[in-house]
Short mmCIF file of C-alpha atoms and ligand atoms in Angstrom, two decimals:
data_model
loop_
_atom_site.label_atom_id
_atom_site.label_comp_id
_atom_site.label_asym_id
_atom_site.label_seq_id
_atom_site.Cartn_x
_atom_site.Cartn_y
_atom_site.Cartn_z
CA UNK A 1 -2.61 7.22 -65.89
CA UNK A 2 -3.27 6.76 -62.21
CA UNK A 3 -6.84 6.30 -61.05
CA UNK A 4 -8.27 7.87 -57.90
CA UNK A 5 -9.93 5.18 -55.81
CA UNK A 6 -13.22 6.15 -54.08
CA UNK A 7 -11.59 5.12 -50.81
CA UNK A 8 -8.63 7.43 -51.30
CA UNK A 9 -7.96 9.55 -48.25
CA UNK A 10 -6.61 13.05 -47.86
CA UNK A 11 -2.87 12.89 -47.32
CA UNK A 12 -2.10 12.85 -43.58
CA UNK A 13 -0.51 16.31 -43.59
CA UNK A 14 -3.89 17.87 -44.50
CA UNK A 15 -5.97 15.43 -42.54
CA UNK A 16 -6.15 17.31 -39.27
CA UNK A 17 -6.47 16.11 -35.72
CA UNK A 18 -8.81 13.26 -34.77
CA UNK A 19 -9.99 12.61 -31.22
CA UNK A 20 -11.56 9.24 -30.42
CA UNK A 21 -13.90 9.62 -27.45
CA UNK A 22 -16.23 12.51 -26.67
CA UNK A 23 -15.98 12.41 -22.86
CA UNK A 24 -14.15 14.48 -20.25
CA UNK A 25 -10.69 14.05 -21.76
CA UNK A 26 -11.80 14.31 -25.40
CA UNK A 27 -13.77 17.46 -24.61
CA UNK A 28 -10.97 19.26 -22.82
CA UNK A 29 -8.51 18.29 -25.53
CA UNK A 30 -10.81 19.69 -28.27
CA UNK A 31 -11.38 22.94 -26.36
CA UNK A 32 -7.66 23.35 -25.63
CA UNK A 33 -6.66 22.77 -29.25
CA UNK A 34 -8.95 25.60 -30.38
CA UNK A 35 -8.02 27.85 -27.44
CA UNK A 36 -4.36 27.46 -28.38
CA UNK A 37 -5.03 28.47 -31.96
CA UNK A 38 -5.40 25.22 -33.86
CA UNK A 39 -7.44 26.12 -36.93
CA UNK A 40 -7.22 22.90 -38.94
CA UNK A 41 -9.83 20.17 -39.24
CA UNK A 42 -10.81 18.82 -35.82
CA UNK A 43 -12.80 15.58 -35.84
CA UNK A 44 -14.30 13.91 -32.78
CA UNK A 45 -15.50 10.31 -33.03
CA UNK A 46 -17.92 9.52 -30.24
CA UNK A 47 -20.19 6.55 -29.72
CA UNK A 48 -22.49 8.68 -27.55
CA UNK A 49 -24.94 11.16 -29.09
CA UNK A 50 -24.36 13.98 -26.61
CA UNK A 51 -22.00 16.92 -26.43
CA UNK A 52 -19.10 16.50 -23.99
CA UNK A 53 -20.41 15.99 -20.43
CA UNK A 54 -19.16 15.22 -16.92
CA UNK A 55 -19.87 11.88 -15.29
CA UNK A 56 -19.56 12.61 -11.52
CA UNK A 57 -23.17 13.88 -11.17
CA UNK A 58 -24.50 10.61 -12.67
CA UNK A 59 -24.19 8.73 -9.37
CA UNK A 60 -25.23 11.70 -7.25
CA UNK A 61 -27.40 14.67 -8.33
CA UNK A 62 -28.92 12.92 -11.35
CA UNK A 63 -30.13 9.94 -9.29
CA UNK A 64 -31.51 12.18 -6.54
CA UNK A 65 -33.35 14.52 -8.91
CA UNK A 66 -37.09 13.98 -8.50
CA UNK A 67 -37.99 15.65 -11.80
CA UNK A 68 -35.84 16.66 -14.71
CA UNK A 69 -34.16 19.70 -13.22
CA UNK A 70 -30.73 18.06 -13.25
CA UNK A 71 -29.79 17.73 -16.91
CA UNK A 72 -26.64 16.68 -18.65
CA UNK A 73 -23.70 18.33 -16.91
CA UNK A 74 -22.16 19.78 -20.06
CA UNK A 75 -18.44 20.52 -20.06
CA UNK A 76 -19.11 23.64 -22.17
CA UNK A 77 -22.22 25.54 -23.22
CA UNK A 78 -23.84 24.67 -26.55
CA UNK A 79 -22.51 27.96 -27.97
CA UNK A 80 -18.95 27.17 -26.94
CA UNK A 81 -19.18 23.68 -28.46
CA UNK A 82 -20.54 25.14 -31.70
CA UNK A 83 -17.63 27.59 -31.72
CA UNK A 84 -15.15 24.72 -31.60
CA UNK A 85 -16.11 23.89 -35.19
CA UNK A 86 -15.90 20.17 -34.62
CA UNK A 87 -16.48 17.74 -37.42
CA UNK A 88 -18.46 15.22 -35.35
CA UNK A 89 -18.78 11.56 -36.15
CA UNK A 90 -21.49 10.45 -33.71
CA UNK A 91 -22.90 8.15 -32.61
CA UNK A 92 -20.17 6.27 -34.38
CA UNK A 93 -17.48 3.91 -33.11
CA UNK A 94 -13.86 3.86 -34.08
CA UNK A 95 -13.07 0.22 -34.82
CA UNK A 96 -9.41 0.17 -35.76
CA UNK A 97 -6.37 2.37 -36.05
CA UNK A 98 -3.95 1.82 -38.91
CA UNK A 99 -0.90 3.62 -37.51
CA UNK A 100 1.32 3.24 -40.57
CA UNK A 101 -1.31 4.79 -42.85
CA UNK A 102 -2.55 7.26 -40.18
CA UNK A 103 -6.14 6.18 -40.66
CA UNK A 104 -8.97 5.33 -38.28
CA UNK A 105 -11.61 2.89 -39.49
CA UNK A 106 -15.12 3.73 -38.33
CA UNK A 107 -18.13 1.43 -38.03
CA UNK A 108 -19.85 3.65 -40.59
CA UNK A 109 -17.36 2.34 -43.14
CA UNK A 110 -15.45 5.63 -43.28
CA UNK A 111 -11.66 5.67 -43.40
CA UNK A 112 -10.71 8.77 -41.47
CA UNK A 113 -7.23 10.14 -42.06
CA UNK A 114 -5.39 11.98 -39.33
CA UNK A 115 -2.21 13.96 -38.97
CA UNK A 116 -2.32 13.45 -35.19
CA UNK A 117 -4.62 11.24 -33.14
CA UNK A 118 -5.77 11.38 -29.52
CA UNK A 119 -7.21 8.25 -27.92
CA UNK A 120 -9.59 9.17 -25.08
CA UNK A 121 -11.90 6.20 -24.96
CA UNK A 122 -12.45 5.83 -21.19
CA UNK A 123 -13.86 2.61 -19.80
CA UNK A 124 -16.83 0.25 -19.84
CA UNK A 125 -18.36 -1.16 -16.63
CA UNK A 126 -17.02 -4.60 -15.83
CA UNK A 127 -19.62 -7.35 -15.27
CA UNK A 128 -18.95 -10.87 -13.98
CA UNK A 129 -20.36 -12.51 -17.17
CA UNK A 130 -23.03 -12.19 -19.86
CA UNK A 131 -25.70 -13.55 -17.52
CA UNK A 132 -25.41 -10.30 -15.58
CA UNK A 133 -25.46 -8.16 -18.74
CA UNK A 134 -28.67 -9.73 -19.99
CA UNK A 135 -30.57 -9.89 -16.69
CA UNK A 136 -33.67 -7.60 -16.69
CA UNK A 137 -33.00 -6.38 -13.13
CA UNK A 138 -29.26 -5.76 -13.32
CA UNK A 139 -27.87 -2.37 -14.32
CA UNK A 140 -24.48 -0.69 -14.53
CA UNK A 141 -23.58 3.00 -14.46
CA UNK A 142 -21.20 4.82 -16.77
CA UNK A 143 -23.20 7.01 -19.17
CA UNK A 144 -26.04 9.51 -19.11
CA UNK A 145 -28.34 6.85 -20.61
CA UNK A 146 -27.34 4.41 -17.84
CA UNK A 147 -28.05 7.08 -15.19
CA UNK A 148 -31.52 7.86 -16.56
CA UNK A 149 -32.37 4.14 -16.64
CA UNK A 150 -31.13 3.71 -13.06
CA UNK A 151 -32.95 6.82 -11.84
CA UNK A 152 -36.25 5.47 -13.20
CA UNK A 153 -35.76 2.00 -11.73
CA UNK A 154 -34.79 3.39 -8.31
CA UNK A 155 -38.17 5.13 -8.12
CA UNK A 156 -39.92 1.74 -8.40
CA UNK A 157 -37.50 -0.09 -6.17
CA UNK A 158 -37.70 -1.08 -2.50
CA UNK A 159 -34.65 -3.32 -2.28
CA UNK A 160 -31.36 -2.75 -4.07
CA UNK A 161 -28.28 -4.98 -4.17
CA UNK A 162 -24.99 -3.37 -5.03
CA UNK A 163 -22.29 -5.71 -6.20
CA UNK A 164 -18.96 -4.05 -5.45
CA UNK A 165 -18.02 -1.78 -2.57
CA UNK A 166 -15.91 0.71 -4.52
CA UNK A 167 -16.51 4.43 -5.04
CA UNK A 168 -19.28 4.16 -7.65
CA UNK A 169 -21.11 1.43 -5.73
CA UNK A 170 -20.94 3.38 -2.48
CA UNK A 171 -22.14 6.60 -4.13
CA UNK A 172 -25.12 4.76 -5.59
CA UNK A 173 -25.76 3.22 -2.15
CA UNK A 174 -25.80 6.69 -0.57
CA UNK A 175 -28.12 8.11 -3.23
CA UNK A 176 -30.48 5.13 -2.95
CA UNK A 177 -30.65 5.44 0.83
CA UNK A 178 -31.54 9.11 0.46
CA UNK A 179 -34.43 7.93 -1.72
CA UNK A 180 -35.55 5.52 1.03
CA UNK A 181 -34.44 2.31 -0.72
CA UNK A 182 -33.16 -0.63 1.36
CA UNK A 183 -29.59 -1.23 0.24
CA UNK A 184 -27.28 -4.24 0.57
CA UNK A 185 -23.65 -4.03 -0.59
CA UNK A 186 -21.69 -7.18 -1.50
CA UNK A 187 -17.89 -6.82 -1.58
CA UNK A 188 -15.50 -9.70 -2.23
CA UNK A 189 -12.50 -7.96 -0.68
CA UNK A 190 -12.12 -7.86 3.09
CA UNK A 191 -12.84 -4.12 3.24
CA UNK A 192 -14.43 -1.33 1.18
CA UNK A 193 -12.40 0.54 -1.47
CA UNK A 194 -9.42 -1.66 -0.67
CA UNK A 195 -7.41 -0.77 -3.78
CA UNK A 196 -7.45 2.99 -3.26
CA UNK A 197 -7.32 3.68 0.49
CA UNK A 198 -5.90 2.30 3.73
CA UNK A 199 -7.71 0.19 6.31
CA UNK A 200 -8.59 3.15 8.54
CA UNK A 201 -10.46 4.88 5.71
CA UNK A 202 -12.20 1.65 4.69
CA UNK A 203 -13.43 1.29 8.25
CA UNK A 204 -14.70 4.89 8.30
CA UNK A 205 -16.59 4.23 5.04
CA UNK A 206 -18.12 1.08 6.51
CA UNK A 207 -19.26 3.00 9.59
CA UNK A 208 -20.70 5.79 7.42
CA UNK A 209 -22.79 3.36 5.40
CA UNK A 210 -23.88 1.20 8.31
CA UNK A 211 -24.98 4.25 10.26
CA UNK A 212 -27.10 5.21 7.26
CA UNK A 213 -28.79 1.81 7.27
CA UNK A 214 -26.86 -0.03 4.54
CA UNK A 215 -26.22 -3.76 5.00
CA UNK A 216 -22.60 -4.35 4.04
CA UNK A 217 -21.19 -7.85 3.42
CA UNK A 218 -17.42 -7.70 2.94
CA UNK A 219 -15.35 -10.81 2.21
CA UNK A 220 -18.58 -12.21 0.79
CA UNK A 221 -16.98 -14.81 -1.49
CA UNK A 222 -18.51 -15.73 -4.84
CA UNK A 223 -21.68 -13.87 -5.73
CA UNK A 224 -24.36 -15.74 -7.64
CA UNK A 225 -27.19 -14.39 -9.77
CA UNK A 226 -30.58 -15.91 -10.50
CA UNK A 227 -34.00 -14.65 -11.50
CA UNK A 228 -37.38 -15.25 -9.90
CA UNK A 229 -40.73 -15.37 -11.70
CA UNK A 230 -41.21 -11.61 -11.30
CA UNK A 231 -37.87 -10.91 -12.96
CA UNK A 232 -36.22 -9.86 -9.67
CA UNK A 233 -32.53 -10.49 -9.14
CA UNK A 234 -31.79 -13.42 -6.83
CA UNK A 235 -28.40 -12.71 -5.31
CA UNK A 236 -26.51 -15.20 -3.21
CA UNK A 237 -23.02 -15.05 -1.75
CA UNK A 238 -20.59 -17.09 0.31
CA UNK A 239 -21.94 -15.44 3.48
CA UNK A 240 -25.63 -14.92 2.67
CA UNK A 241 -28.47 -17.10 1.45
CA UNK A 242 -30.00 -16.29 -1.94
CA UNK A 243 -32.24 -13.24 -1.60
CA UNK A 244 -34.57 -11.46 -4.05
CA UNK A 245 -33.85 -7.81 -4.87
CA UNK A 246 -35.99 -5.52 -7.00
CA UNK A 247 -32.81 -4.28 -8.62
CA UNK A 248 -29.07 -4.99 -8.63
CA UNK A 249 -26.32 -2.63 -9.73
CA UNK A 250 -22.89 -3.96 -10.59
CA UNK A 251 -20.06 -1.62 -9.61
CA UNK A 252 -16.95 -3.78 -9.76
CA UNK A 253 -14.77 -1.40 -11.72
CA UNK A 254 -14.28 -0.81 -15.42
CA UNK A 255 -12.58 -2.49 -18.32
CA UNK A 256 -10.59 0.28 -19.92
CA UNK A 257 -11.35 0.64 -23.63
CA UNK A 258 -7.88 -0.33 -24.79
CA UNK A 259 -8.50 -2.55 -27.81
CA UNK A 260 -7.83 0.20 -30.39
CA UNK A 261 -4.49 1.01 -28.78
CA UNK A 262 -3.56 -2.63 -28.31
CA UNK A 263 -4.34 -3.53 -31.94
CA UNK A 264 -2.36 -0.49 -33.10
CA UNK A 265 0.66 -1.93 -31.31
CA UNK A 266 1.09 0.90 -28.79
CA UNK A 267 3.14 0.24 -25.65
CA UNK A 268 0.77 -0.81 -22.87
CA UNK A 269 0.81 -1.82 -19.23
CA UNK A 270 -2.47 -1.60 -17.32
CA UNK A 271 -3.30 1.27 -19.69
CA UNK A 272 -1.66 3.10 -22.57
CA UNK A 273 1.88 4.13 -21.70
CA UNK A 274 2.32 7.89 -22.23
CA UNK A 275 5.05 10.35 -21.40
CA UNK A 276 4.39 13.53 -19.41
CA UNK A 277 3.13 15.14 -22.64
CA UNK A 278 0.56 12.46 -23.35
CA UNK A 279 2.58 11.01 -26.20
CA UNK A 280 2.32 7.24 -26.75
CA UNK A 281 5.00 4.99 -28.23
CA UNK A 282 3.84 6.17 -31.69
CA UNK A 283 4.90 9.77 -32.47
CA UNK A 284 1.57 10.78 -34.08
CA UNK A 285 -0.65 9.22 -31.41
CA UNK A 286 -1.49 10.67 -28.00
CA UNK A 287 -3.69 9.31 -25.22
CA UNK A 288 -5.59 11.00 -22.42
CA UNK A 289 -7.90 10.39 -19.49
CA UNK A 290 -8.79 7.05 -17.94
CA UNK A 291 -6.97 5.02 -20.62
CA UNK A 292 -3.64 6.85 -20.22
CA UNK A 293 -1.32 5.62 -17.46
CA UNK A 294 -0.23 8.42 -15.15
CA UNK A 295 3.26 9.27 -16.48
CA UNK A 296 4.94 9.14 -13.05
CA UNK A 297 2.73 6.80 -11.03
CA UNK A 298 2.42 4.25 -13.85
CA UNK A 299 -1.23 3.41 -13.24
CA UNK A 300 -4.57 4.58 -14.60
CA UNK A 301 -5.96 7.09 -12.13
CA UNK A 302 -9.54 7.29 -13.47
CA UNK A 303 -10.53 10.64 -12.01
CA UNK A 304 -12.24 13.78 -13.24
CA UNK A 305 -9.23 15.98 -12.51
CA UNK A 306 -6.76 13.71 -14.29
CA UNK A 307 -9.01 13.41 -17.35
CA UNK A 308 -9.27 17.19 -17.54
CA UNK A 309 -5.74 18.32 -16.74
CA UNK A 310 -3.73 15.59 -18.42
CA UNK A 311 -5.76 15.97 -21.63
CA UNK A 312 -5.09 19.73 -21.61
CA UNK A 313 -1.36 18.99 -21.44
CA UNK A 314 -1.65 16.39 -24.22
CA UNK A 315 -3.51 18.85 -26.47
CA UNK A 316 -0.86 21.54 -25.89
CA UNK A 317 1.82 19.00 -26.75
CA UNK A 318 0.06 18.16 -30.02
CA UNK A 319 0.58 21.80 -30.97
CA UNK A 320 3.96 21.99 -29.27
CA UNK A 321 2.84 24.93 -27.18
CA UNK A 322 3.34 25.33 -23.46
CA UNK A 323 3.94 21.62 -23.25
CA UNK A 324 5.41 21.61 -19.77
CA UNK A 325 4.55 18.05 -18.91
CA UNK A 326 1.94 16.68 -16.54
CA UNK A 327 3.12 16.13 -12.97
CA UNK A 328 0.05 16.44 -10.74
CA UNK A 329 -0.51 13.92 -7.94
CA UNK A 330 -3.55 11.66 -8.00
CA UNK A 331 -6.62 13.47 -6.67
CA UNK A 332 -10.26 12.50 -6.71
CA UNK A 333 -13.36 13.06 -4.66
CA UNK A 334 -16.56 11.29 -3.76
CA UNK A 335 -19.80 12.57 -2.24
CA UNK A 336 -21.68 10.17 0.00
CA UNK A 337 -24.60 11.28 2.21
CA UNK A 338 -23.44 14.60 3.64
CA UNK A 339 -19.74 13.73 3.43
CA UNK A 340 -17.40 15.14 0.83
CA UNK A 341 -14.47 12.73 0.67
CA UNK A 342 -11.27 13.75 -1.11
CA UNK A 343 -8.37 11.42 -1.78
CA UNK A 344 -4.93 12.83 -2.53
CA UNK A 345 -2.12 10.48 -3.50
CA UNK A 346 -2.15 6.71 -3.77
CA UNK A 347 -1.68 4.14 -0.99
CA UNK A 348 1.77 2.66 -0.44
CA UNK A 349 3.27 -0.02 1.76
CA UNK A 350 5.25 1.03 4.83
CA UNK A 351 3.13 4.04 5.77
CA UNK A 352 1.52 4.85 9.11
CA UNK A 353 -1.77 6.66 9.55
CA UNK A 354 -2.24 9.80 11.60
CA UNK A 355 -5.89 10.66 12.28
CA UNK A 356 -7.18 14.09 13.07
CA UNK A 357 -10.78 14.84 14.03
CA UNK A 358 -11.88 18.45 14.27
CA UNK A 359 -15.62 19.09 14.17
CA UNK A 360 -16.97 17.74 10.87
CA UNK A 361 -13.45 17.37 9.49
CA UNK A 362 -11.85 13.91 9.72
CA UNK A 363 -8.41 13.50 8.20
CA UNK A 364 -6.44 10.31 7.52
CA UNK A 365 -2.84 11.31 6.88
CA UNK A 366 -0.55 8.52 5.69
CA UNK A 367 3.14 9.25 6.26
CA UNK A 368 6.23 7.32 5.22
CA UNK A 369 9.08 6.40 7.58
CA UNK A 370 10.51 9.93 7.16
CA UNK A 371 7.15 11.46 8.10
CA UNK A 372 6.54 12.77 4.60
CA UNK A 373 3.03 12.72 3.18
CA UNK A 374 2.14 9.77 0.95
CA UNK A 375 -1.66 9.95 0.94
CA UNK A 376 -4.30 12.11 2.58
CA UNK A 377 -7.99 11.30 2.74
CA UNK A 378 -10.15 14.14 3.98
CA UNK A 379 -13.76 13.83 5.04
CA UNK A 380 -15.30 17.30 4.78
CA UNK A 381 -12.06 19.26 4.59
CA UNK A 382 -11.10 20.50 1.16
CA UNK A 383 -8.71 23.05 2.70
CA UNK A 384 -6.57 20.29 4.19
CA UNK A 385 -6.27 18.69 0.75
CA UNK A 386 -4.93 21.97 -0.65
CA UNK A 387 -2.31 21.96 2.11
CA UNK A 388 -1.55 18.32 1.38
CA UNK A 389 -0.83 19.16 -2.25
CA UNK A 390 1.81 21.62 -1.06
CA UNK A 391 3.30 19.12 1.36
CA UNK A 392 3.53 16.51 -1.38
CA UNK A 393 5.14 18.93 -3.83
CA UNK A 394 7.69 20.05 -1.24
CA UNK A 395 8.32 16.59 0.26
CA UNK A 396 7.79 18.32 3.57
CA UNK A 397 8.68 16.51 6.77
CA UNK A 398 5.73 16.61 9.16
CA UNK A 399 5.26 16.11 12.88
CA UNK A 400 2.62 13.43 13.60
CA UNK A 401 1.89 14.92 17.05
CA UNK A 402 1.08 18.31 15.53
CA UNK A 403 -1.02 16.75 12.77
CA UNK A 404 -3.22 14.79 15.15
CA UNK A 405 -3.78 17.69 17.57
CA UNK A 406 -6.98 19.59 16.66
CA UNK A 407 -5.70 22.47 18.79
CA UNK A 408 -2.79 22.91 16.37
CA UNK A 409 -3.66 24.92 13.27
CA UNK A 410 -2.56 23.10 10.12
CA UNK A 411 -2.54 26.46 8.35
CA UNK A 412 0.72 27.26 10.10
CA UNK A 413 2.26 24.50 7.92
CA UNK A 414 1.37 26.21 4.62
C1 FAD B 1 -20.90 7.48 -12.35
C2 FAD B 1 -19.53 8.07 -12.25
C3 FAD B 1 -19.21 8.93 -11.21
C4 FAD B 1 -17.94 9.47 -11.10
N1 FAD B 1 -17.66 10.30 -10.05
C5 FAD B 1 -16.42 10.82 -9.94
C6 FAD B 1 -16.11 11.70 -8.85
O1 FAD B 1 -16.95 11.98 -7.99
N2 FAD B 1 -14.85 12.22 -8.77
C7 FAD B 1 -13.90 11.92 -9.71
O2 FAD B 1 -12.76 12.42 -9.59
N3 FAD B 1 -14.16 11.11 -10.76
C8 FAD B 1 -15.39 10.55 -10.90
N4 FAD B 1 -15.68 9.71 -11.95
C9 FAD B 1 -14.60 9.38 -12.91
C10 FAD B 1 -14.54 10.37 -14.07
O3 FAD B 1 -15.81 10.73 -14.51
C11 FAD B 1 -13.75 9.70 -15.20
O4 FAD B 1 -12.44 9.49 -14.71
C12 FAD B 1 -13.73 10.56 -16.47
O5 FAD B 1 -15.01 10.65 -17.02
C13 FAD B 1 -12.77 9.96 -17.49
O6 FAD B 1 -12.83 10.71 -18.67
P1 FAD B 1 -12.45 10.04 -20.08
O7 FAD B 1 -12.68 11.11 -21.10
O8 FAD B 1 -11.14 9.39 -19.98
O9 FAD B 1 -13.52 8.88 -20.29
P2 FAD B 1 -15.08 9.04 -20.52
O10 FAD B 1 -15.60 10.24 -19.82
O11 FAD B 1 -15.66 7.71 -20.17
O12 FAD B 1 -15.22 9.27 -22.10
C14 FAD B 1 -14.86 8.29 -23.04
C15 FAD B 1 -15.82 8.38 -24.20
O13 FAD B 1 -15.32 7.61 -25.30
C16 FAD B 1 -16.37 6.86 -25.88
N5 FAD B 1 -15.78 5.74 -26.61
C17 FAD B 1 -15.17 4.65 -26.11
N6 FAD B 1 -14.71 3.85 -27.09
C18 FAD B 1 -15.04 4.47 -28.26
C19 FAD B 1 -14.85 4.14 -29.63
N7 FAD B 1 -14.20 3.04 -30.00
N8 FAD B 1 -15.32 4.99 -30.58
C20 FAD B 1 -15.97 6.12 -30.23
N9 FAD B 1 -16.18 6.49 -28.93
C21 FAD B 1 -15.72 5.68 -27.97
C22 FAD B 1 -17.18 6.48 -24.65
O14 FAD B 1 -18.48 6.05 -24.97
C23 FAD B 1 -17.20 7.81 -23.91
O15 FAD B 1 -18.21 8.65 -24.41
C24 FAD B 1 -16.95 9.14 -12.07
C25 FAD B 1 -17.25 8.28 -13.13
C26 FAD B 1 -18.53 7.74 -13.22
C27 FAD B 1 -18.85 6.80 -14.36
#
């Protein structure tokens, strides 16, 4: 007679869908599955305690909020989340995926069976080493808890060092300046945001921050960290003497949370390789958001729009409904001071930049040798980005002289 072990799991066919990660991608996938009629068991494993929320306000509105009027920017209302009938495992971490058995091992000891699995684990802020992690005056920013800690410390802070001149670092710099904090940015690369935009845009960002009183040290070499008797951060660099700061924030990018996928043997490059339907190299496992390589561009985009829209496609594919495939270009935005900056497309070699200044709008339009759009960066001009999306989709040939002439209406090129 066969015995039933206490660790026996429901057979995979009845096990339902499991999502690992309760962020932007996990949230949109869960909502889409229910919207498209999935009525089976839906389990979300999240190591945060909160309902699905958006991260963009964490470096902007949340830091600037004097009281508590800016709360968690929920993806969906509490009622909508309740209606999704999610079997939450939180705050709980998924520790391992056993792809052959279709089981996820949780740090609670549970063995969670799945019929299909979505990995949407996002990233963790990168830090130079453990000295930085354990320093009392060094913070990072990824989660709501991080943002609340940073918001409190900024209120007691006169001098702030930001290590890393990328988007998150620059947004924190802008918010801190608005709060009257003296800000110094240290960037090892020669220019700001070097990986995501061209030189002309980097220079515009530098000007924006310098004109708002930020000290920016690019090409700063190795950055050192010490601690004085008051617990302040002592930051030195190849171009500056060691200096005490009340607070330091490290914004040097993220380590994508890829260990589950790697240990499960999924195909990987800089992220998890997925097809246009979010499917990984294992037929029952999908991936979405920051961890999933863009199916056509082959790199991890790490943007709000990608996390939302690519996870919607992945969820549809899990149900085999309306699975048309994801083919949107890279698009993200950043708010710094009074500038809304939108970035469409990714930089490429062999392009030339056409600039257009028209009132508050400043466009950087990168064209290839055939004068087709490769990347557009728009300061305060969301309408131009919408046009750019059309130009990209149509591979439209453009006239640089028209583009740079503020007297010429771009709307005629719709
Ligand atoms: C401060 C900040 C500002 C931003 N501003 C902008 C912006 O202005 N514009 C823009 O386009 N994009 C912005 N982004 C990027 C955007 O928010 C991310 O691309 C998006 O959140 C990615 O969604 P995701 O679901 O892939 O990852 P996340 O939202 O990070 O969610 C992943 C979740 O999985 C959890 N998790 C990880 N591992 C496990 C595990 N093993 N078990 C259980 N749970 C796990 C994580 O804790 C997290 O809750 C910003 C990001 C940050 C941090």
